[in-house]
Tab-separated table of C-alpha atoms in Angstrom:
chain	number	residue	atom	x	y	z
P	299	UNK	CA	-24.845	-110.752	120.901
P	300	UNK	CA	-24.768	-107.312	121.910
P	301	UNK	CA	-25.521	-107.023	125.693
P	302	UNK	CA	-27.318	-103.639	125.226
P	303	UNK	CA	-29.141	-105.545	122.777
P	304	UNK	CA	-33.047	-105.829	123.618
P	305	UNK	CA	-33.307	-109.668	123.120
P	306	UNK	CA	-35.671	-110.867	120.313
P	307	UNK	CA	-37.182	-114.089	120.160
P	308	UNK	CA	-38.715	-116.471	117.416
P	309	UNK	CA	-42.478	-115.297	116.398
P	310	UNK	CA	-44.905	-118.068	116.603
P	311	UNK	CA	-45.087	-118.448	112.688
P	312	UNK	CA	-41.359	-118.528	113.092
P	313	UNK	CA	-41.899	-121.811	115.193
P	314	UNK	CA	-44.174	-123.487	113.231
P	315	UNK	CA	-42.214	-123.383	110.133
P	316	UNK	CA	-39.249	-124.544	112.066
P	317	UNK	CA	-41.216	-127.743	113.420
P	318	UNK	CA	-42.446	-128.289	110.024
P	319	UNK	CA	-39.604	-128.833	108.697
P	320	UNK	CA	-38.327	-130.533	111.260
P	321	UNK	CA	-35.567	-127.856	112.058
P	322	UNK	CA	-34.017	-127.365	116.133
P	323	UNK	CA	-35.526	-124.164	117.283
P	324	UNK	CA	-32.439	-123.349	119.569
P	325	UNK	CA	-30.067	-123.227	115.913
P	326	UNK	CA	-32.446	-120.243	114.515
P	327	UNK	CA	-32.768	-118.803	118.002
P	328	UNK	CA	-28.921	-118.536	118.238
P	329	UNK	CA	-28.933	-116.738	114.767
P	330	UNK	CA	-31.487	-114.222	116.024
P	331	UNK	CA	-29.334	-113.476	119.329
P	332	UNK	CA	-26.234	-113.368	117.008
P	333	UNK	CA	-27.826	-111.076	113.692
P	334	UNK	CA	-31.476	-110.219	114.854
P	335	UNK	CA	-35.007	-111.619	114.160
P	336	UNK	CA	-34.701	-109.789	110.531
P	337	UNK	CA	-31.482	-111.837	109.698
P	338	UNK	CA	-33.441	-115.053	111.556
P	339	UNK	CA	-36.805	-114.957	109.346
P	340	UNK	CA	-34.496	-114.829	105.783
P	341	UNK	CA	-32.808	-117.868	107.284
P	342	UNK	CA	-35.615	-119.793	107.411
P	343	UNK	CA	-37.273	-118.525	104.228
P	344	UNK	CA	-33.880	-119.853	102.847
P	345	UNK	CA	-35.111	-123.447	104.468
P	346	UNK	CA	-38.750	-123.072	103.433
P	347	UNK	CA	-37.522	-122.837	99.865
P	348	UNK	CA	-35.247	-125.492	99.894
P	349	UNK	CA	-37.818	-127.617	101.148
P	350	UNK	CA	-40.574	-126.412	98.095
P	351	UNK	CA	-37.205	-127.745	96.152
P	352	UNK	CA	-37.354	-131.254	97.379
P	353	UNK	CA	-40.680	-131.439	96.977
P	354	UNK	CA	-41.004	-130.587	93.628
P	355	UNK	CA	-37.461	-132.682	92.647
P	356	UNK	CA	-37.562	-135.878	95.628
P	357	UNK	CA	-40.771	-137.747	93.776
P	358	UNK	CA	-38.752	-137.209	90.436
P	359	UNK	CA	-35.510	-138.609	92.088
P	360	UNK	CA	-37.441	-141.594	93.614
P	361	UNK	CA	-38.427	-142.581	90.035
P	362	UNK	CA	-35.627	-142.064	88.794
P	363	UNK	CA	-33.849	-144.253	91.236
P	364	UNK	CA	-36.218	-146.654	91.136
P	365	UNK	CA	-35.614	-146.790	86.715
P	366	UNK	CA	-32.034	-147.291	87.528
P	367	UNK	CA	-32.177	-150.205	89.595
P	368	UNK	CA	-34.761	-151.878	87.128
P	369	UNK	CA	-32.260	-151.480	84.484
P	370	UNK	CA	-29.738	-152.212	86.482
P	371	UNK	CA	-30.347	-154.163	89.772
P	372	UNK	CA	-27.671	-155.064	92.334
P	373	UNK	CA	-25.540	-157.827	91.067
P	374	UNK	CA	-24.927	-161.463	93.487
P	375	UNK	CA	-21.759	-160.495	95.462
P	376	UNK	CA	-21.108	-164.532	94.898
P	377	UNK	CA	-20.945	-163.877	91.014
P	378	UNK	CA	-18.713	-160.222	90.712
P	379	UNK	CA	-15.300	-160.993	89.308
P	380	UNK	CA	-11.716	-160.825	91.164
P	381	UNK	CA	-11.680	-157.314	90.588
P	382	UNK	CA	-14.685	-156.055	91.942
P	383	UNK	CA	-14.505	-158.556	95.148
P	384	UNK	CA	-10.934	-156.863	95.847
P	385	UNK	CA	-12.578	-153.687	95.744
P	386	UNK	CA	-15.331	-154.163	97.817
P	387	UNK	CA	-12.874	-155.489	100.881
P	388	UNK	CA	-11.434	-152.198	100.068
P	389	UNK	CA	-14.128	-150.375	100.281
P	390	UNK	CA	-16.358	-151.838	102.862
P	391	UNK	CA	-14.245	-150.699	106.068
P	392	UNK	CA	-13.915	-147.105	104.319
P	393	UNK	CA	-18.003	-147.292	104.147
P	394	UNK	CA	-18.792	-148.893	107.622
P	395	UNK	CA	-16.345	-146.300	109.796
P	396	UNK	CA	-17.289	-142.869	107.564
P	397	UNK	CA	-17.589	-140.152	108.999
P	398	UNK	CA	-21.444	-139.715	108.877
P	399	UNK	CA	-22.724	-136.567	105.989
P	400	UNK	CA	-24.487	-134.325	108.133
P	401	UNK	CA	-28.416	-134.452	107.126
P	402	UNK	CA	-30.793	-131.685	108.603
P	403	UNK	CA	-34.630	-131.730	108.734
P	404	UNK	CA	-37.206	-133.611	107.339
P	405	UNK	CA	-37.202	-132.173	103.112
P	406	UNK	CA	-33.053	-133.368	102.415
P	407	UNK	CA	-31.818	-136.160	100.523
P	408	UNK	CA	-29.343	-137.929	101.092
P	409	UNK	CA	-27.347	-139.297	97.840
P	410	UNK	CA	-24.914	-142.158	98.146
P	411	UNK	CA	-23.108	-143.248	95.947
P	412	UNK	CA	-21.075	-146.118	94.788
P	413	UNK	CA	-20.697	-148.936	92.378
P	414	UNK	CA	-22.582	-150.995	91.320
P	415	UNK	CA	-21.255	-153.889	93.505
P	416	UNK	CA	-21.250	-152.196	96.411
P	417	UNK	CA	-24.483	-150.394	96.145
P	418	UNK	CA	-26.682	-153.237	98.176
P	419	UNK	CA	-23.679	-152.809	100.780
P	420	UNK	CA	-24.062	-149.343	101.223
P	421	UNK	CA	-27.765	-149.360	101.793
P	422	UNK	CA	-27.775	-152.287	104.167
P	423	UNK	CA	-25.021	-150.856	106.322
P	424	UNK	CA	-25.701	-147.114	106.521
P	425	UNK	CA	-27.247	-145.625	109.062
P	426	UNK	CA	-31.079	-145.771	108.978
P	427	UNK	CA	-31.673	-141.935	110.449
P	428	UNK	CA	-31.527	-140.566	107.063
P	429	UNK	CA	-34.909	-140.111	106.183
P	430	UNK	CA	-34.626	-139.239	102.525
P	431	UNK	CA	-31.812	-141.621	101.293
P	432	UNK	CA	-31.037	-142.299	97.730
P	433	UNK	CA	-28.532	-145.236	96.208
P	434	UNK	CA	-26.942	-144.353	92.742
P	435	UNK	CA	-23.602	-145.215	91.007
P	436	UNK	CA	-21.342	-142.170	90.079
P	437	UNK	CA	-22.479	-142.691	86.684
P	438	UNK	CA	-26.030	-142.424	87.611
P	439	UNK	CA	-26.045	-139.528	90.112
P	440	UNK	CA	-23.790	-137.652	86.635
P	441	UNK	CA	-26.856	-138.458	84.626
P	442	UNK	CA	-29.294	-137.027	87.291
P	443	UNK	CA	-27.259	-134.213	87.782
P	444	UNK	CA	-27.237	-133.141	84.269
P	445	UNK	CA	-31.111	-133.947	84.179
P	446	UNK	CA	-31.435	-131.619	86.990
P	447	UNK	CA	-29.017	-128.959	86.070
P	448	UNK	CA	-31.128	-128.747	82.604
P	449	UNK	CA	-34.257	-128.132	84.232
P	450	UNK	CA	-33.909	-126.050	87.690
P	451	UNK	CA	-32.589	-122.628	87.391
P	452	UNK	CA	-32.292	-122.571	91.121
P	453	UNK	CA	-28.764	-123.708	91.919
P	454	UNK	CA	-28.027	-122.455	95.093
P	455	UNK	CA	-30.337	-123.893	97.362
P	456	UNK	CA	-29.012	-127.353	98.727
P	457	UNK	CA	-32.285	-129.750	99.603
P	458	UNK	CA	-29.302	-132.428	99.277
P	459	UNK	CA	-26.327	-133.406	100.872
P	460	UNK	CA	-23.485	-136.046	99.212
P	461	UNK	CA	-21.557	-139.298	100.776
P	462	UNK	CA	-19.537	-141.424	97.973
P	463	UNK	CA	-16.905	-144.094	97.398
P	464	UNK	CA	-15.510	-144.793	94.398
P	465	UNK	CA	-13.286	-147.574	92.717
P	466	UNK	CA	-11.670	-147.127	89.333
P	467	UNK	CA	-9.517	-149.132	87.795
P	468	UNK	CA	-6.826	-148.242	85.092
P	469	UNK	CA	-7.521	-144.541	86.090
P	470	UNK	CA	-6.697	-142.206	83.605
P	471	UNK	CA	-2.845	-140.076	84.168
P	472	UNK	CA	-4.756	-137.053	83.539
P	473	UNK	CA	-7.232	-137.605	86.381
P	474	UNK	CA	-7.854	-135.047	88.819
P	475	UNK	CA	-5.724	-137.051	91.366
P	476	UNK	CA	-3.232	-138.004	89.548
P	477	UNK	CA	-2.020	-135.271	87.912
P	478	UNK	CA	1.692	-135.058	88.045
P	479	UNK	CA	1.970	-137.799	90.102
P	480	UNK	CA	4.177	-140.976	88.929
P	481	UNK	CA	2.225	-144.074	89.300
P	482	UNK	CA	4.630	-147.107	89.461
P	483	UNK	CA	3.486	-150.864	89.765
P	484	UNK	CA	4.421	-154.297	88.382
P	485	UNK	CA	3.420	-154.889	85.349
P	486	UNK	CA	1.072	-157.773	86.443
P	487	UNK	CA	-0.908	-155.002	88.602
P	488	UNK	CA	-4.000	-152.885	88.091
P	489	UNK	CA	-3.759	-150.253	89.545
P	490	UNK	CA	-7.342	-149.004	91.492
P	491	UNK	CA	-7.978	-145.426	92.430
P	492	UNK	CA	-10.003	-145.381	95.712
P	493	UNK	CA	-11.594	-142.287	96.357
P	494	UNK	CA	-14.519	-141.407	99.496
P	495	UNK	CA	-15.672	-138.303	101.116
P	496	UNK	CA	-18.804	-136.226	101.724
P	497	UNK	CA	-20.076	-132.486	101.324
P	498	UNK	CA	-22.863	-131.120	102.373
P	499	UNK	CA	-22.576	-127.247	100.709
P	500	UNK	CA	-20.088	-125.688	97.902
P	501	UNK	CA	-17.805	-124.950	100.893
P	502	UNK	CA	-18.422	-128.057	103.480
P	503	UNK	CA	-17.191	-131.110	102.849
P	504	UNK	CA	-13.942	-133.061	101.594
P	505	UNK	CA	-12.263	-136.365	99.949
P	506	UNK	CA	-9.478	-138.227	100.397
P	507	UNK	CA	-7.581	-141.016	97.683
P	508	UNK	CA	-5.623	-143.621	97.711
P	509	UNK	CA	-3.755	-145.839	95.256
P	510	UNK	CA	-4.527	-149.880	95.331
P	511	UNK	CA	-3.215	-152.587	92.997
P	512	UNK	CA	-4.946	-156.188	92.188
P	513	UNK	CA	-3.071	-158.855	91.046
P	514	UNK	CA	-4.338	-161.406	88.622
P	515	UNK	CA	-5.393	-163.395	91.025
P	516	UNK	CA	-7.254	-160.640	93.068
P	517	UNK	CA	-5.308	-159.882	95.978
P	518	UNK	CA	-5.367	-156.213	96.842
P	519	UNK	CA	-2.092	-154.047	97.989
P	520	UNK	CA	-1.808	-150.636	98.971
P	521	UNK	CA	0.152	-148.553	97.122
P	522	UNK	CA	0.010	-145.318	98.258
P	523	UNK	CA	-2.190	-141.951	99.581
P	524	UNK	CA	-2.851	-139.657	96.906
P	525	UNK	CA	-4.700	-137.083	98.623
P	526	UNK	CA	-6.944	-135.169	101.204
P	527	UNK	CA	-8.477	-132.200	100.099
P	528	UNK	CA	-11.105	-130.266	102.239
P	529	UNK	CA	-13.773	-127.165	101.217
């Protein structure tokens, strides 16, 4: 801030919108005493429309959600085959120390996503501050994506912020991992590409991969890393 600067403060309308959508005053007072009130109030209009956003999409995403898991409801952990019980010890540590998605305000979901398996893991062990969490499977959140993208000519507003973990097995050479990347293994292997991260913007966020294999009989080794990339 400029010292010779008269100071400006946040108007009382200002305020209320902030509490309203359940923003910290102090974050748009520090953009006012770093680009002025002017800069400060299209901030928050930026927030106030995000929020008109999620409430015109979050009702539509509940049901949606809600659809998915009719259709498809979380399977019996007991009953998943060799495969999918090698993945989820994979997976579980890599979803109960994650780096938590930052989530601000009351009018942002949260997606999370995951297979199918490890869905009903997700939801029971993440943290319970989100107040706008959803549960889809990368194949889901694609379909609601495209449903969305169809619809909302708004793209640049983000009323949503993204944590996932992934498991596929047999992965594809020309996937964007493992491109130009030899992938060597016994021949009584699957290999499993494990891949988690979070982002929270089109410039905040990041991912990281790594290369299992599962025997026949379902014991998981690690291979090797595959990547860390960061917006």
């Amino acid at each position: 801030m400029n010292p010779r600067k008269k100071k400006e403060f946040l108007t009382a309308e200002m305020c209320a919108e902030i509490d309203r959508l359940g923003l910290d005053r102090n974050g748009f007072q520090w953009i006012v005493d770093e680009e002025g009130l002017e800069f400060g109030q299209f901030a928050l209009s930026q927030q106030t429309k995000e929020s008109q956003l999620f409430d015109k999409w979050y009702p539509r995403l509940t049901d949606f959600v809600a659809l998915k898991r009719r259709q498809t409801p979380f399977p019996d952990p007991a009953a998943i085959d060799v495969f999918d019980a090698a993945t989820r010890r994979i997976l579980e540590p890599k979803i109960r120390d994650a780096e938590r998605v930052p989530c601000r305000g009351d009018f942002t979901a949260a997606f999370f996503t995951a297979p199918i398996h490890m869905l009903s893991y997700v939801a029971a062990e993440w943290p319970s501050t989100y107040r706008n969490p959803v549960f889809l499977t990368p194949v889901e959140l694609t379909e609601w994506r495209s449903f969305y993208d169809a619809e909302e000519t708004d793209q640049d507003s983000w009323w949503y912020v993204f944590q996932d973990w992934d498991a596929q097995l047999n992965p594809p050479s020309d996937s964007f991992w493992l491109q130009d990347m030899a992938v060597q293994h016994d021949a009584d292997v699957t290999p499993a590409l494990i891949v988690w991260g979070l982002y929270w913007g089109s410039l905040a966020g990041g991912h990281r991969a790594e290369l299992w294999g599962i025997d026949q009989a379902g014991n998981e080794s690690f291979l090797q890393n595959v990547g860390d990339v960061t917006y």
